[in-house]
PDB file of C-alpha atoms in Angstrom:
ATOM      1  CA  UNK A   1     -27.556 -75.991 -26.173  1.00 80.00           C
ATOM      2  CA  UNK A   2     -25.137 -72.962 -26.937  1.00 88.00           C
ATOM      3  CA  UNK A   3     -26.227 -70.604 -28.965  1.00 92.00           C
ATOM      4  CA  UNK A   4     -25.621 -71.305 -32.757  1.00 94.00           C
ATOM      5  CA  UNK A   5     -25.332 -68.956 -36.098  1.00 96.00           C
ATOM      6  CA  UNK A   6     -27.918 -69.226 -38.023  1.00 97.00           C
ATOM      7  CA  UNK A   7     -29.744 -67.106 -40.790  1.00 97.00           C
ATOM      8  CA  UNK A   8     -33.464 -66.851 -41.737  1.00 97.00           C
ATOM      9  CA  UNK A   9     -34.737 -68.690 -45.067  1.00 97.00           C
ATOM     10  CA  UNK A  10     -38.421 -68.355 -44.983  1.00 96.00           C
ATOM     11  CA  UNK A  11     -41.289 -67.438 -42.492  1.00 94.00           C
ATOM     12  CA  UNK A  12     -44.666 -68.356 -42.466  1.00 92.00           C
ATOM     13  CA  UNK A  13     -47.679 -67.242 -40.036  1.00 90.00           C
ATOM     14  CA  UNK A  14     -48.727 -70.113 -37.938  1.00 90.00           C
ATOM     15  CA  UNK A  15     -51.571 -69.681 -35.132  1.00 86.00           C
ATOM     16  CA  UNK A  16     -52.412 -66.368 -34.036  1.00 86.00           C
ATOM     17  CA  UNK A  17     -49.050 -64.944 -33.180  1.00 89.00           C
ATOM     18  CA  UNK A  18     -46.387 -67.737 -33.961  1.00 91.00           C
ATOM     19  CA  UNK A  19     -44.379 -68.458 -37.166  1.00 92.00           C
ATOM     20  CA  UNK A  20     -43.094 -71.646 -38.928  1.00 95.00           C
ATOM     21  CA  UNK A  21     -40.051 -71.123 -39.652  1.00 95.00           C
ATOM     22  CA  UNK A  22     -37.065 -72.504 -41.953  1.00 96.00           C
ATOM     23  CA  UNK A  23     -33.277 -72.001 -40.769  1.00 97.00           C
ATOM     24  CA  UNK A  24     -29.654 -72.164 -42.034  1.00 98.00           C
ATOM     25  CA  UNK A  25     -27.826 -73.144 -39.148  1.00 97.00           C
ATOM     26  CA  UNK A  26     -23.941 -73.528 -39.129  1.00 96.00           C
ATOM     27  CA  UNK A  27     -23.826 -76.921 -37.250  1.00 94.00           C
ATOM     28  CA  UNK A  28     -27.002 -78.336 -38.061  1.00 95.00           C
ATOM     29  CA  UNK A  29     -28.156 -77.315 -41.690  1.00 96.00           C
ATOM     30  CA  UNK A  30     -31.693 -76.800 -42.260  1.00 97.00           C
ATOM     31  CA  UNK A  31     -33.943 -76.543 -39.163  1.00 96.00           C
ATOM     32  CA  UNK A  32     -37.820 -76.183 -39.468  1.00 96.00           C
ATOM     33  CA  UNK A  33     -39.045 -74.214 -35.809  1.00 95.00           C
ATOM     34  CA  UNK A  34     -42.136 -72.710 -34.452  1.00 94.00           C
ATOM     35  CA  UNK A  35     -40.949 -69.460 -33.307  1.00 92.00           C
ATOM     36  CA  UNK A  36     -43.711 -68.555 -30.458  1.00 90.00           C
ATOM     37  CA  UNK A  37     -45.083 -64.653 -30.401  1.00 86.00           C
ATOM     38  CA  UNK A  38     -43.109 -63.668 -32.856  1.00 85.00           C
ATOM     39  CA  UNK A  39     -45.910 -62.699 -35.161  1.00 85.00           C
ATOM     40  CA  UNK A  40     -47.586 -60.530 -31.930  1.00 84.00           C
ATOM     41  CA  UNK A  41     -48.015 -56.884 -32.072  1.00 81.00           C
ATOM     42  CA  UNK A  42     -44.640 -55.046 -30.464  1.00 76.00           C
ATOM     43  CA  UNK A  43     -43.033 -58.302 -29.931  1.00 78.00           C
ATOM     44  CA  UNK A  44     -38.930 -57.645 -30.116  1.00 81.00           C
ATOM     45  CA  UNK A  45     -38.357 -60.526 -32.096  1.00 80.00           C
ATOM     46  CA  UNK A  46     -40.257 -59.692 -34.943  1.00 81.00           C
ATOM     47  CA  UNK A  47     -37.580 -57.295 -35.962  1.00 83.00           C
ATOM     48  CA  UNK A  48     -35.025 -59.625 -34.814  1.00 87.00           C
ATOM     49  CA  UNK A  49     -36.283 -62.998 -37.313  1.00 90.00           C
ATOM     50  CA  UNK A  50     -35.398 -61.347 -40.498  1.00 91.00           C
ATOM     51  CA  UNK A  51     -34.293 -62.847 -43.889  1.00 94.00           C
ATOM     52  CA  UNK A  52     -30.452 -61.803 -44.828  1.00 96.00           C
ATOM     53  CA  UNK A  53     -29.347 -60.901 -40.911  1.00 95.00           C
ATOM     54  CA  UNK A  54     -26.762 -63.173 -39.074  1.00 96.00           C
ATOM     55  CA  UNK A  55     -28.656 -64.391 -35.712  1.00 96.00           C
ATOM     56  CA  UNK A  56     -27.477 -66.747 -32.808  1.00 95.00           C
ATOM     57  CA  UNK A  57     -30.426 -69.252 -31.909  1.00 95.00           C
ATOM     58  CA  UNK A  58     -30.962 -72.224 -29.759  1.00 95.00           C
ATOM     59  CA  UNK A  59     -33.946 -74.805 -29.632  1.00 94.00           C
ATOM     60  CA  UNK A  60     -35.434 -77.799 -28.119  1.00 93.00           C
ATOM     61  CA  UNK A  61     -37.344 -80.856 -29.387  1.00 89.00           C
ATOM     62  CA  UNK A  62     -36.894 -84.334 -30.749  1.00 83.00           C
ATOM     63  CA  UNK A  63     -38.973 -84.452 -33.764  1.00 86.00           C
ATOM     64  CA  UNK A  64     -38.221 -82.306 -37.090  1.00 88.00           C
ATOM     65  CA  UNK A  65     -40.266 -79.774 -35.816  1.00 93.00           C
ATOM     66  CA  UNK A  66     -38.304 -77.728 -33.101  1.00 94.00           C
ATOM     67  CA  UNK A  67     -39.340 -74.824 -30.647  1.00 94.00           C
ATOM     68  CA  UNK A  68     -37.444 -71.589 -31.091  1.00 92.00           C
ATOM     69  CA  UNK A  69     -35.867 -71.182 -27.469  1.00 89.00           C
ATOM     70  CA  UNK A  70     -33.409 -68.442 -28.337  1.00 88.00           C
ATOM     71  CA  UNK A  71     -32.985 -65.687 -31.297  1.00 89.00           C
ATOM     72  CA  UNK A  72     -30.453 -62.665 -31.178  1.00 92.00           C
ATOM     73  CA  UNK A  73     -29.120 -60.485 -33.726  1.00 91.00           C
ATOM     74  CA  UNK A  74     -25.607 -60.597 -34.545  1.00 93.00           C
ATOM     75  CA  UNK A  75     -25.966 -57.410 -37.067  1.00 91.00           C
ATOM     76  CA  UNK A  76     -27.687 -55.450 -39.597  1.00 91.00           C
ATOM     77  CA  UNK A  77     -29.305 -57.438 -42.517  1.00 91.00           C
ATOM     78  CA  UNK A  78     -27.095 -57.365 -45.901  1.00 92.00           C
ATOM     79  CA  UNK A  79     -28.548 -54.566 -47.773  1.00 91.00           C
ATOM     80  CA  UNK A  80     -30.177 -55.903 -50.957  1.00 94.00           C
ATOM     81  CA  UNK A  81     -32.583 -54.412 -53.431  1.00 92.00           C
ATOM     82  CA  UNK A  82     -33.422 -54.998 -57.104  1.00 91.00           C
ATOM     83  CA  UNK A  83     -31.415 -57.497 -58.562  1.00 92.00           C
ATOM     84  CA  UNK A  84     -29.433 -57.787 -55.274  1.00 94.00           C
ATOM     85  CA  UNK A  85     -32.832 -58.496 -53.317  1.00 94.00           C
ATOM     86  CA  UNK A  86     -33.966 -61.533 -56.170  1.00 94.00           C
ATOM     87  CA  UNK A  87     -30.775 -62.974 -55.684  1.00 95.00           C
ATOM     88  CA  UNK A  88     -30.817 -63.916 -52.215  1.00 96.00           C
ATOM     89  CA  UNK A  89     -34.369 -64.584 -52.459  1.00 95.00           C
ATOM     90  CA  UNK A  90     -33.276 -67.073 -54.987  1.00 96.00           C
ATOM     91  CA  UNK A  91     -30.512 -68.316 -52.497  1.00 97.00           C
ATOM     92  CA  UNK A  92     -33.237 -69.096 -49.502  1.00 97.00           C
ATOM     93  CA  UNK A  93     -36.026 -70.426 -51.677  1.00 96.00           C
ATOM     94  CA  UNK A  94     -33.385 -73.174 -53.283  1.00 97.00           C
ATOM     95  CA  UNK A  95     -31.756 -74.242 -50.056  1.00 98.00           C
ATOM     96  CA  UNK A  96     -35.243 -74.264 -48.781  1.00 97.00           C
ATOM     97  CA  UNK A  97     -36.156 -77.040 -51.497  1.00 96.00           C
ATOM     98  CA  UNK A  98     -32.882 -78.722 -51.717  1.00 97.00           C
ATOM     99  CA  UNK A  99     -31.489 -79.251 -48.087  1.00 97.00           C
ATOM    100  CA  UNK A 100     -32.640 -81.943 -46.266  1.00 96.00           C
ATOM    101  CA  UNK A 101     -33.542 -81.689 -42.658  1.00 95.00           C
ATOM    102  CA  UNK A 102     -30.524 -81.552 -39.878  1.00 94.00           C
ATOM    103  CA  UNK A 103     -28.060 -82.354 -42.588  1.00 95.00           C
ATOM    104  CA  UNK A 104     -24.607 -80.829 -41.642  1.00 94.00           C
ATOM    105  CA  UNK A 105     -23.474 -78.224 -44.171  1.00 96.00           C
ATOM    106  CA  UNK A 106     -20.896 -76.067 -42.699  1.00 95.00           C
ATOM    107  CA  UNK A 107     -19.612 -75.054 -46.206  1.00 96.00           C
ATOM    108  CA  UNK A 108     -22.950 -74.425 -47.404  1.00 98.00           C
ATOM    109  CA  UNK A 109     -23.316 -72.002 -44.683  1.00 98.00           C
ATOM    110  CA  UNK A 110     -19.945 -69.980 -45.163  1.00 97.00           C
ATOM    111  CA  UNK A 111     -20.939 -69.836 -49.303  1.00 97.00           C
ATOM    112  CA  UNK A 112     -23.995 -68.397 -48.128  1.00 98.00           C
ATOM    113  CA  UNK A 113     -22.364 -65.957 -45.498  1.00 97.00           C
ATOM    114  CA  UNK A 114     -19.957 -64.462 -48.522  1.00 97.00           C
ATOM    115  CA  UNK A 115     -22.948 -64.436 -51.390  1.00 97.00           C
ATOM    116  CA  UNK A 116     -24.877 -62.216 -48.544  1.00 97.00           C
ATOM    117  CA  UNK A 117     -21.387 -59.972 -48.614  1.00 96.00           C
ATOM    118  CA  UNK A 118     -21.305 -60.237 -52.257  1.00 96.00           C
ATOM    119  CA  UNK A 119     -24.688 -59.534 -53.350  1.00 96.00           C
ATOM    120  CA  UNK A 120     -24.917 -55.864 -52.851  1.00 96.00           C
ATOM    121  CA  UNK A 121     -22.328 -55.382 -55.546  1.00 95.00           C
ATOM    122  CA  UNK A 122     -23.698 -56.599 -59.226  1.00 93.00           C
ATOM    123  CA  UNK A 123     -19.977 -57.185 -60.574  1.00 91.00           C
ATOM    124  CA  UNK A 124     -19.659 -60.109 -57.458  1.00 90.00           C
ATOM    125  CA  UNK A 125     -23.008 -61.873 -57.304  1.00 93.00           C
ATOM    126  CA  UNK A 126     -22.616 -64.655 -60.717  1.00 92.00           C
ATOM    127  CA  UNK A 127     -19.955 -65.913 -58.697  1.00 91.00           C
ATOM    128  CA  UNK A 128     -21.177 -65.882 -55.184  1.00 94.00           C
ATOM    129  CA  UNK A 129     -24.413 -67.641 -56.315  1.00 95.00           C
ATOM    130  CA  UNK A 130     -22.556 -70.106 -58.384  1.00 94.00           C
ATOM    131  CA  UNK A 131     -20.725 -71.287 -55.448  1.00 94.00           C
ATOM    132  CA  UNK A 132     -23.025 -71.545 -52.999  1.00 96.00           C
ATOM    133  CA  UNK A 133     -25.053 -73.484 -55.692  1.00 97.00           C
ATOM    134  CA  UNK A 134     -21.625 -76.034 -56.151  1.00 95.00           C
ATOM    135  CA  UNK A 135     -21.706 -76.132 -51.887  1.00 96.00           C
ATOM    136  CA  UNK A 136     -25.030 -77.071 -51.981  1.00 97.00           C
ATOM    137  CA  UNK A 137     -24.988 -79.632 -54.997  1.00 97.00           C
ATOM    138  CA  UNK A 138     -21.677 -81.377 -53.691  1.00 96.00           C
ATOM    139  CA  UNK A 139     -23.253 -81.543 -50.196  1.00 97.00           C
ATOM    140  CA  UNK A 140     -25.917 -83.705 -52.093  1.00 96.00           C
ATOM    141  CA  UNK A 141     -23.519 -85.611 -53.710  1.00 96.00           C
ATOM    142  CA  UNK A 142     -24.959 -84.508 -57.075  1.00 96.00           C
ATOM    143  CA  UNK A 143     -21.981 -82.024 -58.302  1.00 95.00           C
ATOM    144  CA  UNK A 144     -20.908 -82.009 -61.906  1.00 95.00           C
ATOM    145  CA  UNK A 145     -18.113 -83.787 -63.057  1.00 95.00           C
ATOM    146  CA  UNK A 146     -15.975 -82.561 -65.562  1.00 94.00           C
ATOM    147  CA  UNK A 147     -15.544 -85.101 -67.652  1.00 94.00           C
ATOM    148  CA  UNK A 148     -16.935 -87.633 -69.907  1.00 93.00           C
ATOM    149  CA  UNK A 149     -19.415 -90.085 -68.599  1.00 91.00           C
ATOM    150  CA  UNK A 150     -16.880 -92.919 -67.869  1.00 90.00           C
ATOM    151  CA  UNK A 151     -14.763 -89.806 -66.405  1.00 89.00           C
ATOM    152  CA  UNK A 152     -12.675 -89.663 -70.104  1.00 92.00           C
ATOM    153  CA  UNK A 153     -11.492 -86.165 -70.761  1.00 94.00           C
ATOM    154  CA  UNK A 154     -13.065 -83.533 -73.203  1.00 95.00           C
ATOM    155  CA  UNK A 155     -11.618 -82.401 -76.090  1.00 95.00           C
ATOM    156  CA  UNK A 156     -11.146 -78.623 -75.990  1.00 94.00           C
ATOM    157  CA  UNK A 157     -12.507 -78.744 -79.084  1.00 94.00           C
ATOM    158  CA  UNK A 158     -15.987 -80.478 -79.269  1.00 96.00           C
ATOM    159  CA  UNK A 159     -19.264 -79.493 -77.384  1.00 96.00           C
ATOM    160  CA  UNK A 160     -20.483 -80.781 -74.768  1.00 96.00           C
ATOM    161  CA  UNK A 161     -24.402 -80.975 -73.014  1.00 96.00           C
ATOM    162  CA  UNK A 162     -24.436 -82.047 -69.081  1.00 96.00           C
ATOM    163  CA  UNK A 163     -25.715 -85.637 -68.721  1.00 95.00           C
ATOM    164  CA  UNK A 164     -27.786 -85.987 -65.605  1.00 92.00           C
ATOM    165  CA  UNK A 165     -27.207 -90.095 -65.070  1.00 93.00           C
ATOM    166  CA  UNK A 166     -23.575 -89.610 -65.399  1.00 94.00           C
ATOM    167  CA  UNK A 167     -23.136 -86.058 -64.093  1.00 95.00           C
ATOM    168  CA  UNK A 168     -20.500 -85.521 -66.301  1.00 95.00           C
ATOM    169  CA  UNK A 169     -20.625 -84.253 -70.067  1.00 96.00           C
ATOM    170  CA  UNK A 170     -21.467 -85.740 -73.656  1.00 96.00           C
ATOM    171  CA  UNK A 171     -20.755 -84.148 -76.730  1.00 94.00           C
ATOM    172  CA  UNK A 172     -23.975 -82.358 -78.107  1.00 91.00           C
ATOM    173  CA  UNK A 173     -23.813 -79.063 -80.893  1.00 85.00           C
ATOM    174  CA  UNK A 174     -25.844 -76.661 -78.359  1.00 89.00           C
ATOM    175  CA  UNK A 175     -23.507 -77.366 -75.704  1.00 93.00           C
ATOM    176  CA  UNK A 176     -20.359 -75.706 -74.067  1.00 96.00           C
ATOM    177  CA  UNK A 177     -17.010 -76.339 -75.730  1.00 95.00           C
ATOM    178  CA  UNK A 178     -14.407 -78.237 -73.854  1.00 95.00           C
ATOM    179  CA  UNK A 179     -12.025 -75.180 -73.380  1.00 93.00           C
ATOM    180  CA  UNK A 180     -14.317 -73.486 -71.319  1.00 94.00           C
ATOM    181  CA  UNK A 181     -15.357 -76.826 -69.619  1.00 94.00           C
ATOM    182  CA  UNK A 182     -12.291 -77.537 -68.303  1.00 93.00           C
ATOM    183  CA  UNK A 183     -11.932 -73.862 -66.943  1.00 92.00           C
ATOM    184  CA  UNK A 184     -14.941 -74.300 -64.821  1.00 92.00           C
ATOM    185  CA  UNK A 185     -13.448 -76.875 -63.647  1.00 91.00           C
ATOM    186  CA  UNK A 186     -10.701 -75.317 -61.991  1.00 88.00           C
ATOM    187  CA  UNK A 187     -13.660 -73.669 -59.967  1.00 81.00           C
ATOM    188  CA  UNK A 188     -12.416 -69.891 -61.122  1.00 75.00           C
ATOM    189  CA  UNK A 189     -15.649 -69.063 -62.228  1.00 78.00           C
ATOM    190  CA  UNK A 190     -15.425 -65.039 -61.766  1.00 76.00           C
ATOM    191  CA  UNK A 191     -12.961 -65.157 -64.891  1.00 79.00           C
ATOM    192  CA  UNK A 192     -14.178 -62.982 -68.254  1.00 82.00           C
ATOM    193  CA  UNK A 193     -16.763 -65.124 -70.398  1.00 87.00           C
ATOM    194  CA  UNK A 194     -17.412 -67.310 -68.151  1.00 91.00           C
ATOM    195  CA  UNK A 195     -20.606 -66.310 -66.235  1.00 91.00           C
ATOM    196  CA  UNK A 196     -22.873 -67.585 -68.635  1.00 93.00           C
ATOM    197  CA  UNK A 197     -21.516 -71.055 -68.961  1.00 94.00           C
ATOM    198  CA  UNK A 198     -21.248 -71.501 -65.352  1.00 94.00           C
ATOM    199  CA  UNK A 199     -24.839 -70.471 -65.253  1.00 94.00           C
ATOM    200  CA  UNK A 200     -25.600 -72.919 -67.582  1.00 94.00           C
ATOM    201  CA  UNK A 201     -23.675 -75.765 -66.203  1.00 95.00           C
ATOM    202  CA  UNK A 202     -25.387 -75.432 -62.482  1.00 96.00           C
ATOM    203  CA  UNK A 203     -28.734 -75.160 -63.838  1.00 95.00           C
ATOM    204  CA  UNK A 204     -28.958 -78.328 -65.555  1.00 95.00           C
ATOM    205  CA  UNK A 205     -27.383 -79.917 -62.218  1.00 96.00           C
ATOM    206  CA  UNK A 206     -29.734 -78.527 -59.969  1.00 96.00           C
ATOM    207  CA  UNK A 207     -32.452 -79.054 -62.580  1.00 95.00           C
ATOM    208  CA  UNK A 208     -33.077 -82.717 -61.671  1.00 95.00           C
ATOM    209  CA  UNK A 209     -32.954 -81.868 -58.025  1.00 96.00           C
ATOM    210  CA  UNK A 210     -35.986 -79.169 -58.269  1.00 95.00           C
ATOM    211  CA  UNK A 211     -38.344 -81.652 -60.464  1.00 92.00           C
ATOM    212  CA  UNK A 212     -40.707 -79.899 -62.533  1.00 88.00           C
ATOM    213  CA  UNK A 213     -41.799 -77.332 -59.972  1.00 89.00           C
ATOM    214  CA  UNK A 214     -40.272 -73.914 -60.794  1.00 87.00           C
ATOM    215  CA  UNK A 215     -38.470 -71.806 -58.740  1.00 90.00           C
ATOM    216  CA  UNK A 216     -40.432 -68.584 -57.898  1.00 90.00           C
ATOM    217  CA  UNK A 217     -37.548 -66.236 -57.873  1.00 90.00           C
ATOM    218  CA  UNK A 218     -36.035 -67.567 -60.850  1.00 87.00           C
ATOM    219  CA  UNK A 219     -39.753 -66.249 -62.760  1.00 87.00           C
ATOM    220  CA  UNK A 220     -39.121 -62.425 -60.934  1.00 86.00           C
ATOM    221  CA  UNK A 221     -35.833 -62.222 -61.871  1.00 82.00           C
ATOM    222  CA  UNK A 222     -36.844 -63.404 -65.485  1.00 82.00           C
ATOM    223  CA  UNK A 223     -39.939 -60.649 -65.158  1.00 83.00           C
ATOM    224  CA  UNK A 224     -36.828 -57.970 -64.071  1.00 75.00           C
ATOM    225  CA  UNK A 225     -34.994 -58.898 -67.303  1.00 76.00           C
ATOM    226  CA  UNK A 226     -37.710 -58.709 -69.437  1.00 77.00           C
ATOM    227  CA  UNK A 227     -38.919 -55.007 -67.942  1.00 77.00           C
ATOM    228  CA  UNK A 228     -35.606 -53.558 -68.254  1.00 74.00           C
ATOM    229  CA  UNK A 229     -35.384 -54.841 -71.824  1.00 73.00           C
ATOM    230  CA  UNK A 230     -38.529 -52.843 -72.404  1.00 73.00           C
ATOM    231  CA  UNK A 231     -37.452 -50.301 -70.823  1.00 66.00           C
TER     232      UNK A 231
END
């Protein structure tokens, strides 16, 4: 096969010097591989299968489980720490969950190329995450819709809580008003005052799509907040 872009989510020892491994590919999605040696002692492509560095890979095998045939860097890993480093951890551990195997997500994978460019810089990385996370939720056909539940249209002026059967919005007093519904909806979600609504708005998507088990980044980024409000 020719050689295809793909980045590291998640690695995982397997035997005595192999690794499971979960990939973002650009043509392919989400492939699961055994990467063979890679765990051994001076191997070259242990520094090579790293989280956050654009590779080119190719693999063989039928089954959902592939064999690694291929991996090559294609540059230096996006520099993340802090804040910057929980992010993208947060970006691989929830395409991890939510991607199916082998499903084609080109878009996905160009939302997650830019949030890698974007999260070294705090100002940028609300909005890269929230649209890799509207990528990833209209690839499952779950996106929000902006609108009521029989797709009427909001009233600037009432509040409105996400309805997960519908996917669209009914009016509830701890919700979002209308206004700034409808602005998210235009899918500028970088402009002032809107970061926390659009926060809002794709966790209660994604929420039915994770079930009850939590998200381990989401708890260290919520330990980060709470330290630096000690602090």
């Amino acid at each position: 096969m020719t050689p295809e872009p793909a980045y590291l989510l998640h690695k995982r020892p397997y035997r005595e010097t192999s690794a499971l491994v979960e990939l973002l590919t650009f043509h392919h999605g989400r492939v699961r591989a055994v990467a063979r040696g890679v765990q051994r002692p001076g191997s070259r492509l242990r520094a090579v299968l790293q989280p956050f560095a654009p590779l080119h890979v190719t693999w063989s095998g039928s089954g959902d489980l592939k064999r690694l045939s291929l991996m090559e860097s294609q540059g230096s890993a996006a520099m993340l720490a802090g804040e910057g480093l929980l992010c993208g951890l947060y970006a691989n551990e929830l395409l991890t969950r939510l991607l199916p195997v082998e499903l084609p997500v080109d878009d996905v994978f160009a939302f997650y190329t830019a949030a890698l460019d974007a999260l070294p810089h705090p100002e940028g990385r609300a909005a890269a995450l929230r649209r890799l996370e509207l990528s990833l939720l209209e690839a499952l056909d779950a996106e929000p819709r902006f609108g009521g539940p029989d797709g009427q249209a909001l009233d600037p002026q009432t509040r409105y809580v996400f309805d997960t059967v519908s996917r669209g919005f009914v009016s509830g007093e701890r919700g979002i008003d209308g206004r700034t519904l409808k602005l998210l909806a235009t899918g500028d979600w970088s402009a002032p005052g809107l970061a926390g609504p659009a926060k809002a708005v794709m966790r209660a998507a994604l929420a039915p799509l994770l079930g009850s088990r939590s998200l381990r980044s989401r708890e260290l980024m919520r330990q980060l907040a709470e330290r630096r409000r000690a602090e």
